[in-house]
Amino acid sequence: MSSGTGAASAPAPDPHDSPPALDAPASARPARKSSMFSSLKVRNYRLFFMGQVVSNIGTWMQRIAQDWLVLSLTGSSAAVGITTALQFLPMLLFGLYGGVLVDRLRKRPALLVTQSSMALTAIALAVLTLTGQVQVWHVYVAAFAVGLATVVDNPARQSFVSELVGPGQLQNAVSLNSANFQSARLVGPAVAGLLITGVGTGYAFLFNGLSFIAPLTGLLLMRARELHVVERAPRAKGQLREGVRYVTGRPELIWPIVLVGFVGTFAFNFPVYLSAFADDVFHAGAGAYSMFNTLMAVGSVAGALLAARRGTARLRLLIAAALVFGTLEVVAATTPTLWMFALLMIPLGLFGMTVNVTTNTSIQMSTDPAMRGRVMALYMMVFLGGSPVGAPIVGWITDTYGARVGLAAGGAVAALAAAVIGLILARVGNLRLSVGWHRGHPRVRFVPREQQEALAPAA
């Protein structure tokens, strides 16, 4: 990264001039491998990353404490579900409008506002809990308030990364963000459990509220002159429709979003699947459920770090990872023993994270900077909104036909969606399937149609 204001992020190539090929990187820059932590050399990103380390731990602590508090106040699992739904509802209702706002606003001031509002919400909930005044409707209001802040905070954080590091380091930075979040998933719930059993739920909320001091301090210490300049969208009518048209008119954007919609809705509902396997299939209780989640988090961290070593985000990698991820779920559904099932959680986490990181990076790199907020808002709305929509469906399948059928069905949907969308992208990119041998090993890949026809006579 150069000093000074930095170059603007490169706009996506016009798909009519250069169709999106599965072999082509999402970025127009040359493919290259980077070191695993190369983006941390950028001072502004380093400040952002360190702030997120602390804040993500607090976020995971609040998730656990919030669910436990609602359960202790009501004794109802349905009330816990309502709390989760209220936190996701604003993204489903207003996510696209949040993206329009993000494209108009400067990202750093917007994040200072959203992060501060979430800190105040957590502290208010901590005060109510510690003073013994908390009621379930307080938690509902707090969850909805956090969801409203997320409408702007999520696309702003996602698109701000490109301003911190520029297009050359975007893949690495997005991957490290995912590793950061998944690492906090290993620490946060454990710390929350200790606080809840030791001193009470309120202190977990208090820690989360105070944890926002770290990212707020990082944002304030950043050097504005070192940010990569991105042109903001002017205020105008029809920007929401413009964003939707922009996505639907570009195969390299719409089809990855459709794919992650299927995967998120049907295959990522692990709270439903893993709890059912722990209780109903293996009869091992909460300990096994915790172990499954921990092993999946280990795989997710590994997947994020491996993605950080790649210099590009290829659509063919996304399709392959989604196909393997769905297939692994089908295989896991048939495992006869608890330990075989548990060990499969590691590759499931790895390939699930590969799908997540590759989709995120390829979409950002294929999007014009002025449209990035709206595009990322649509992506996050589909990805985050898929699980609440799909949970009742896969829950009904699991309750009616058993946990094995439920997990296998979710995996089959993901694998089928990956196969179909892979064929669609191959057709759009004028590619054909090539099956052959390379250095004594079978190789299956997509190649340009002209290249295969040129090689056909020689074969």
Coordinates of C-alpha atoms in Angstrom, one line a residue:
M1 CA 0.0 0.0 0.0
S2 CA 1.3 3.4 -0.9
S3 CA 1.4 6.3 1.4
G4 CA -0.8 9.3 0.9
T5 CA -4.4 9.2 0.0
G6 CA -4.1 5.9 -1.9
A7 CA -5.5 4.9 -5.2
A8 CA -9.2 4.4 -5.6
S9 CA -10.4 0.8 -5.7
A10 CA -10.6 -0.5 -9.2
P11 CA -14.1 -0.9 -10.7
A12 CA -15.3 -4.3 -11.8
P13 CA -14.8 -5.1 -15.4
D14 CA -17.8 -4.9 -17.6
P15 CA -19.3 -8.4 -17.9
H16 CA -20.3 -7.7 -21.5
D17 CA -16.7 -7.1 -22.4
S18 CA -15.3 -9.9 -20.4
P19 CA -17.7 -12.6 -19.2
P20 CA -17.1 -14.0 -15.7
A21 CA -15.1 -17.2 -16.1
L22 CA -14.8 -19.8 -13.4
D23 CA -11.1 -19.9 -14.0
A24 CA -10.7 -16.1 -13.7
P25 CA -10.1 -14.3 -10.5
A26 CA -12.7 -11.9 -9.3
S27 CA -10.1 -9.1 -9.3
A28 CA -8.7 -7.6 -12.4
R29 CA -5.3 -7.6 -10.8
P30 CA -2.8 -10.4 -11.5
A31 CA -3.1 -13.5 -9.2
R32 CA -0.5 -13.8 -6.6
K33 CA -0.1 -15.5 -3.3
S34 CA 0.3 -13.3 -0.3
S35 CA 1.6 -14.0 3.2
M36 CA -1.0 -15.1 5.7
F37 CA -0.9 -11.8 7.6
S38 CA 0.2 -9.4 4.9
S39 CA -2.7 -7.0 5.3
L40 CA -1.7 -6.4 9.0
K41 CA 1.3 -4.5 7.7
V42 CA -1.2 -1.7 6.9
R43 CA -1.5 0.5 10.0
N44 CA -5.1 1.5 9.5
Y45 CA -6.2 -2.1 9.0
R46 CA -4.1 -3.2 12.0
L47 CA -6.0 -0.8 14.2
F48 CA -9.3 -2.0 12.8
F49 CA -8.3 -5.7 13.3
M50 CA -7.1 -5.2 16.9
G51 CA -10.3 -3.4 17.8
Q52 CA -12.4 -6.2 16.3
V53 CA -10.5 -8.9 18.3
V54 CA -11.8 -7.4 21.6
S55 CA -15.3 -6.5 20.2
N56 CA -15.9 -9.9 18.7
I57 CA -15.3 -11.6 22.0
G58 CA -17.8 -9.3 23.6
T59 CA -20.3 -10.0 20.8
W60 CA -20.1 -13.7 21.4
M61 CA -20.4 -13.2 25.1
Q62 CA -23.6 -11.2 24.7
R63 CA -25.1 -13.8 22.3
I64 CA -24.7 -16.5 25.0
A65 CA -25.8 -14.2 27.9
Q66 CA -28.8 -12.9 26.0
D67 CA -30.2 -16.3 25.2
W68 CA -29.6 -17.5 28.7
L69 CA -31.2 -14.5 30.3
V70 CA -34.4 -14.9 28.1
L71 CA -34.5 -18.6 28.9
S72 CA -34.2 -17.9 32.7
L73 CA -36.8 -15.1 32.6
T74 CA -39.4 -17.1 30.6
G75 CA -38.4 -20.8 30.6
S76 CA -39.4 -20.8 26.9
S77 CA -37.3 -21.7 23.9
A78 CA -39.8 -19.9 21.7
A79 CA -38.9 -16.7 23.5
V80 CA -35.3 -17.3 22.7
G81 CA -36.3 -17.7 19.0
I82 CA -38.3 -14.5 19.2
T83 CA -35.2 -12.6 20.5
T84 CA -33.1 -14.0 17.6
A85 CA -35.8 -13.1 15.0
L86 CA -36.1 -9.5 16.4
Q87 CA -32.3 -9.1 15.9
F88 CA -32.4 -10.3 12.3
L89 CA -35.8 -8.6 11.4
P90 CA -34.3 -5.1 10.7
M91 CA -31.8 -6.6 8.2
L92 CA -34.6 -8.4 6.4
L93 CA -36.8 -5.2 6.3
F94 CA -34.3 -2.4 5.9
G95 CA -31.1 -4.1 4.7
L96 CA -31.2 -2.6 1.2
Y97 CA -32.0 0.9 2.5
G98 CA -29.0 0.5 4.8
G99 CA -26.8 -0.2 1.8
V100 CA -28.1 3.0 0.1
L101 CA -27.1 5.0 3.2
V102 CA -23.7 3.4 3.3
D103 CA -22.9 4.3 -0.3
R104 CA -23.8 7.9 0.5
L105 CA -21.9 8.2 3.8
R106 CA -18.3 8.2 4.8
K107 CA -17.7 4.8 6.3
R108 CA -15.5 5.8 9.3
P109 CA -18.0 8.4 10.8
A110 CA -20.9 6.0 10.1
L111 CA -19.1 3.2 12.0
L112 CA -18.4 5.5 15.0
V113 CA -22.1 6.1 15.3
T114 CA -23.2 2.5 14.9
Q115 CA -20.6 1.0 17.2
S116 CA -21.4 3.7 19.9
S117 CA -25.1 2.9 19.7
M118 CA -24.5 -0.9 20.1
A119 CA -22.2 -0.1 23.1
L120 CA -24.9 2.0 24.8
T121 CA -27.5 -0.7 24.2
A122 CA -25.3 -3.4 25.8
I123 CA -24.5 -1.1 28.8
A124 CA -28.2 -0.3 29.3
L125 CA -29.0 -4.0 29.3
A126 CA -26.2 -4.5 31.8
V127 CA -27.5 -1.9 34.2
L128 CA -31.1 -3.3 34.0
T129 CA -29.8 -6.8 34.7
L130 CA -27.4 -5.9 37.5
T131 CA -30.0 -3.8 39.3
G132 CA -32.6 -6.7 39.0
Q133 CA -35.0 -4.6 36.9
V134 CA -34.7 -6.4 33.7
Q135 CA -37.8 -7.9 32.0
V136 CA -38.0 -9.9 28.8
W137 CA -39.4 -7.0 26.8
H138 CA -36.2 -5.1 27.6
V139 CA -34.2 -7.8 26.0
Y140 CA -36.5 -7.8 23.0
V141 CA -36.1 -4.0 22.6
A142 CA -32.3 -4.3 23.0
A143 CA -32.1 -7.1 20.3
F144 CA -34.2 -5.0 17.9
A145 CA -32.0 -1.9 18.5
V146 CA -28.9 -3.9 17.8
G147 CA -30.5 -5.2 14.6
L148 CA -31.3 -1.6 13.5
A149 CA -27.7 -0.6 14.1
T150 CA -26.5 -3.7 12.1
V151 CA -28.5 -2.5 9.1
V152 CA -25.9 0.2 8.6
D153 CA -22.9 -1.3 10.6
N154 CA -22.7 -4.5 8.6
P155 CA -22.4 -3.2 5.1
A156 CA -20.3 -0.3 6.3
R157 CA -17.8 -2.6 8.0
Q158 CA -17.7 -4.9 5.0
S159 CA -17.1 -2.2 2.5
F160 CA -14.7 -0.2 4.7
V161 CA -12.2 -3.0 4.5
S162 CA -11.4 -2.1 0.9
E163 CA -10.8 1.5 1.9
L164 CA -8.4 0.3 4.6
V165 CA -6.2 -2.0 2.4
G166 CA -7.2 -1.4 -1.2
P167 CA -8.0 -4.1 -3.8
G168 CA -4.6 -5.8 -3.7
Q169 CA -5.0 -6.9 -0.1
L170 CA -8.8 -7.3 0.1
Q171 CA -8.8 -11.1 -0.1
N172 CA -6.3 -11.4 2.8
A173 CA -8.1 -8.8 4.9
V174 CA -11.5 -10.3 4.5
S175 CA -10.1 -13.7 5.4
L176 CA -8.4 -12.4 8.5
N177 CA -11.6 -10.7 9.6
S178 CA -13.3 -14.1 9.4
A179 CA -10.5 -15.8 11.3
N180 CA -10.8 -13.0 13.9
F181 CA -14.6 -13.6 14.3
Q182 CA -14.3 -17.4 14.5
S183 CA -11.4 -17.2 17.0
A184 CA -13.6 -15.1 19.2
R185 CA -16.2 -17.8 18.9
L186 CA -13.8 -20.1 20.7
V187 CA -13.1 -17.6 23.5
G188 CA -16.3 -15.6 24.0
P189 CA -18.8 -18.3 24.9
A190 CA -16.3 -19.9 27.4
V191 CA -15.7 -16.5 29.1
A192 CA -19.5 -15.8 29.1
G193 CA -20.1 -19.2 30.8
L194 CA -17.7 -18.4 33.5
L195 CA -19.1 -14.9 34.1
I196 CA -22.7 -16.2 34.1
T197 CA -22.1 -18.9 36.6
G198 CA -19.6 -16.9 38.7
V199 CA -21.0 -13.3 39.0
G200 CA -24.2 -13.2 36.8
T201 CA -25.4 -12.4 33.3
G202 CA -25.2 -8.7 33.7
Y203 CA -21.4 -8.6 33.7
A204 CA -21.3 -10.3 30.3
F205 CA -23.4 -7.5 28.9
L206 CA -21.2 -5.0 30.7
F207 CA -18.0 -6.5 29.2
N208 CA -19.6 -6.3 25.7
G209 CA -20.5 -2.7 26.2
L210 CA -17.0 -1.8 27.3
S211 CA -15.4 -3.9 24.6
F212 CA -16.6 -1.3 22.0
I213 CA -14.0 1.0 23.4
A214 CA -11.3 -0.9 21.4
P215 CA -12.8 -0.5 17.9
L216 CA -13.9 3.1 18.6
T217 CA -10.4 3.9 19.6
G218 CA -9.0 2.2 16.5
L219 CA -11.3 4.2 14.3
L220 CA -10.3 7.5 15.9
L221 CA -6.6 6.7 15.6
M222 CA -6.7 5.9 11.9
R223 CA -4.9 8.2 9.4
A224 CA -7.5 9.5 7.0
R225 CA -4.8 10.4 4.4
E226 CA -3.9 6.7 4.2
L227 CA -7.4 5.5 3.4
H228 CA -8.0 4.4 -0.2
V229 CA -10.3 7.0 -1.7
V230 CA -13.7 5.7 -2.8
E231 CA -16.2 8.0 -4.6
R232 CA -19.4 8.3 -2.6
A233 CA -22.8 8.0 -4.4
P234 CA -24.7 11.3 -4.5
R235 CA -28.1 11.6 -3.0
A236 CA -30.6 10.8 -5.7
K237 CA -34.0 9.0 -6.3
G238 CA -34.1 5.4 -7.4
Q239 CA -30.8 4.3 -5.8
L240 CA -32.4 1.3 -4.3
R241 CA -33.7 0.1 -7.6
E242 CA -30.4 1.0 -9.2
G243 CA -28.6 -1.3 -6.8
V244 CA -30.9 -4.2 -7.4
R245 CA -30.6 -3.7 -11.2
Y246 CA -26.8 -3.5 -10.9
V247 CA -26.7 -6.9 -9.1
T248 CA -29.2 -8.7 -11.3
G249 CA -27.5 -7.5 -14.5
R250 CA -24.2 -9.1 -13.5
P251 CA -23.8 -12.9 -13.4
E252 CA -20.6 -12.7 -11.3
L253 CA -22.7 -11.0 -8.6
I254 CA -26.2 -12.4 -8.7
W255 CA -25.3 -16.1 -8.9
P256 CA -22.9 -16.2 -5.9
I257 CA -25.5 -14.3 -3.9
V258 CA -28.2 -16.9 -5.0
L259 CA -25.8 -19.7 -4.0
V260 CA -25.0 -18.3 -0.6
G261 CA -28.8 -17.9 -0.1
F262 CA -29.4 -21.6 -0.6
V263 CA -26.4 -22.6 1.5
G264 CA -27.3 -20.1 4.3
T265 CA -31.0 -21.0 4.3
F266 CA -30.8 -24.8 4.3
A267 CA -27.2 -25.9 5.1
F268 CA -26.0 -23.4 7.7
N269 CA -28.7 -24.1 10.4
F270 CA -26.2 -25.8 12.7
P271 CA -28.0 -24.9 15.9
V272 CA -30.9 -27.1 14.7
Y273 CA -28.8 -29.9 13.3
L274 CA -26.1 -30.2 16.0
S275 CA -28.4 -30.0 19.0
A276 CA -30.6 -32.7 17.4
F277 CA -27.6 -35.0 16.8
A278 CA -26.3 -34.4 20.3
D279 CA -29.6 -35.2 22.0
D280 CA -31.7 -37.4 19.7
V281 CA -29.1 -39.3 17.8
F282 CA -26.1 -39.8 20.1
H283 CA -27.9 -39.0 23.4
A284 CA -24.8 -37.2 24.7
G285 CA -26.4 -33.9 25.9
A286 CA -25.0 -30.4 26.0
G287 CA -21.3 -31.5 26.3
A288 CA -21.4 -33.0 22.8
Y289 CA -23.2 -30.0 21.4
S290 CA -20.5 -27.7 22.8
M291 CA -17.8 -30.0 21.4
F292 CA -19.4 -30.0 17.9
N293 CA -19.5 -26.2 17.9
T294 CA -15.9 -26.0 19.1
L295 CA -14.6 -28.3 16.5
M296 CA -16.5 -26.5 13.8
A297 CA -15.0 -23.2 15.0
V298 CA -11.5 -24.8 14.7
G299 CA -12.2 -25.7 11.1
S300 CA -13.6 -22.3 10.4
V301 CA -10.4 -20.6 11.7
A302 CA -8.3 -22.9 9.6
G303 CA -10.4 -22.2 6.5
A304 CA -10.1 -18.4 7.1
L305 CA -6.4 -18.6 7.5
L306 CA -5.9 -20.7 4.4
A307 CA -8.1 -18.2 2.5
A308 CA -5.8 -15.5 3.7
R309 CA -2.8 -17.1 1.9
R310 CA -4.7 -17.0 -1.5
G311 CA -4.1 -13.9 -3.5
T312 CA -7.4 -14.1 -5.4
A313 CA -11.0 -15.2 -5.0
R314 CA -12.0 -17.5 -7.8
L315 CA -15.6 -18.4 -8.6
R316 CA -14.6 -22.0 -9.4
L317 CA -13.3 -22.2 -5.8
L318 CA -16.6 -21.0 -4.5
I319 CA -18.5 -23.6 -6.5
A320 CA -16.2 -26.4 -5.5
A321 CA -16.2 -25.5 -1.8
A322 CA -20.0 -25.3 -1.7
L323 CA -20.3 -28.6 -3.5
V324 CA -17.8 -30.3 -1.0
F325 CA -19.5 -28.6 1.9
G326 CA -23.0 -30.0 0.9
T327 CA -21.5 -33.4 0.2
L328 CA -19.8 -33.5 3.6
E329 CA -23.1 -32.7 5.3
V330 CA -24.7 -35.7 3.6
V331 CA -21.8 -37.9 4.6
A332 CA -22.0 -36.6 8.2
A333 CA -25.7 -37.5 8.3
T334 CA -24.9 -41.1 7.8
T335 CA -22.0 -41.5 10.3
P336 CA -22.7 -44.2 12.9
T337 CA -20.6 -43.0 15.8
L338 CA -20.3 -39.7 17.7
W339 CA -16.6 -39.4 17.2
M340 CA -16.8 -39.8 13.4
F341 CA -19.5 -37.2 13.4
A342 CA -17.5 -34.9 15.6
L343 CA -14.3 -35.2 13.5
L344 CA -16.3 -34.2 10.4
M345 CA -17.1 -30.9 12.0
I346 CA -13.6 -29.7 11.3
P347 CA -13.7 -30.0 7.4
L348 CA -17.3 -28.8 7.5
G349 CA -16.2 -25.6 9.3
L350 CA -13.2 -25.3 6.9
F351 CA -15.3 -25.6 3.7
G352 CA -18.2 -23.5 5.1
M353 CA -15.8 -20.7 5.9
T354 CA -14.2 -21.0 2.4
V355 CA -17.7 -20.5 0.9
N356 CA -18.2 -17.5 3.1
V357 CA -14.9 -15.8 2.5
T358 CA -14.8 -16.5 -1.2
T359 CA -18.3 -15.1 -1.8
N360 CA -17.6 -12.0 0.3
T361 CA -14.3 -11.3 -1.5
S362 CA -15.4 -12.1 -5.0
I363 CA -18.5 -9.9 -4.7
Q364 CA -16.5 -6.9 -3.3
M365 CA -13.8 -7.2 -6.0
S366 CA -16.4 -7.4 -8.8
T367 CA -18.4 -4.4 -7.6
D368 CA -17.9 -0.7 -8.5
P369 CA -16.9 1.1 -5.3
A370 CA -19.8 3.5 -5.6
M371 CA -22.2 0.6 -5.5
R372 CA -20.4 -1.5 -2.9
G373 CA -22.6 -0.6 0.1
R374 CA -25.8 -1.6 -1.7
V375 CA -24.3 -4.8 -3.0
M376 CA -22.9 -5.8 0.3
A377 CA -26.2 -5.0 2.0
L378 CA -28.0 -7.3 -0.4
Y379 CA -25.4 -10.0 0.2
M380 CA -25.7 -9.7 4.0
M381 CA -29.5 -9.6 3.9
V382 CA -29.5 -12.9 1.9
F383 CA -26.8 -14.5 4.0
L384 CA -28.0 -13.4 7.5
G385 CA -31.7 -13.6 6.6
G386 CA -31.5 -17.1 5.2
S387 CA -31.0 -18.9 8.6
P388 CA -34.1 -17.4 10.3
V389 CA -36.2 -18.2 7.2
G390 CA -34.8 -21.7 6.8
A391 CA -34.7 -22.7 10.5
P392 CA -38.5 -23.5 10.8
I393 CA -38.3 -25.5 7.6
V394 CA -35.3 -27.7 8.5
G395 CA -36.6 -27.8 12.1
W396 CA -39.9 -29.3 10.8
I397 CA -38.0 -31.8 8.6
T398 CA -35.7 -32.8 11.6
D399 CA -38.6 -33.2 14.0
T400 CA -40.7 -35.2 11.5
Y401 CA -38.2 -37.4 9.8
G402 CA -35.2 -37.3 12.2
A403 CA -31.9 -35.4 12.5
R404 CA -30.1 -37.6 9.9
V405 CA -32.7 -36.8 7.2
G406 CA -32.7 -33.1 8.1
L407 CA -29.0 -32.7 7.8
A408 CA -28.8 -34.8 4.6
A409 CA -31.6 -32.7 3.1
G410 CA -29.8 -29.5 3.9
G411 CA -26.5 -30.7 2.5
A412 CA -28.2 -32.1 -0.7
V413 CA -29.8 -28.7 -1.4
A414 CA -26.4 -26.9 -1.0
A415 CA -24.6 -29.4 -3.2
L416 CA -27.4 -29.3 -5.9
A417 CA -27.4 -25.5 -5.9
A418 CA -23.6 -25.4 -6.3
A419 CA -23.7 -27.8 -9.2
V420 CA -26.5 -26.0 -11.0
I421 CA -25.1 -22.5 -10.5
G422 CA -21.6 -23.8 -11.5
L423 CA -23.1 -25.0 -14.8
I424 CA -24.9 -21.6 -15.3
L425 CA -21.7 -19.7 -14.7
A426 CA -19.8 -22.0 -17.1
R427 CA -22.4 -21.3 -19.8
V428 CA -22.3 -17.6 -19.2
G429 CA -18.5 -17.7 -19.4
N430 CA -18.6 -19.8 -22.5
L431 CA -16.7 -22.6 -20.8
R432 CA -16.8 -26.4 -21.2
L433 CA -16.0 -29.2 -18.8
S434 CA -12.6 -30.7 -19.5
V435 CA -11.7 -34.1 -18.1
G436 CA -8.1 -35.4 -18.6
W437 CA -4.8 -36.3 -17.1
H438 CA -2.1 -34.0 -15.7
R439 CA 1.2 -35.4 -14.4
G440 CA -0.3 -38.8 -14.0
H441 CA -3.4 -37.6 -12.1
P442 CA -7.0 -37.1 -13.3
R443 CA -8.0 -33.4 -13.7
V444 CA -11.4 -32.0 -14.0
R445 CA -11.7 -28.3 -14.9
F446 CA -13.6 -25.7 -16.9
V447 CA -11.7 -24.3 -20.0
P448 CA -12.8 -21.8 -22.6
R449 CA -14.8 -23.4 -25.4
E450 CA -12.4 -22.2 -28.1
Q451 CA -9.4 -23.7 -26.3
Q452 CA -11.1 -27.1 -26.0
E453 CA -12.1 -27.0 -29.7
A454 CA -8.6 -26.1 -30.7
L455 CA -7.1 -29.0 -28.8
A456 CA -9.7 -31.5 -30.0
P457 CA -8.0 -32.4 -33.3
A458 CA -4.7 -33.0 -31.6
A459 CA -6.4 -35.4 -29.2

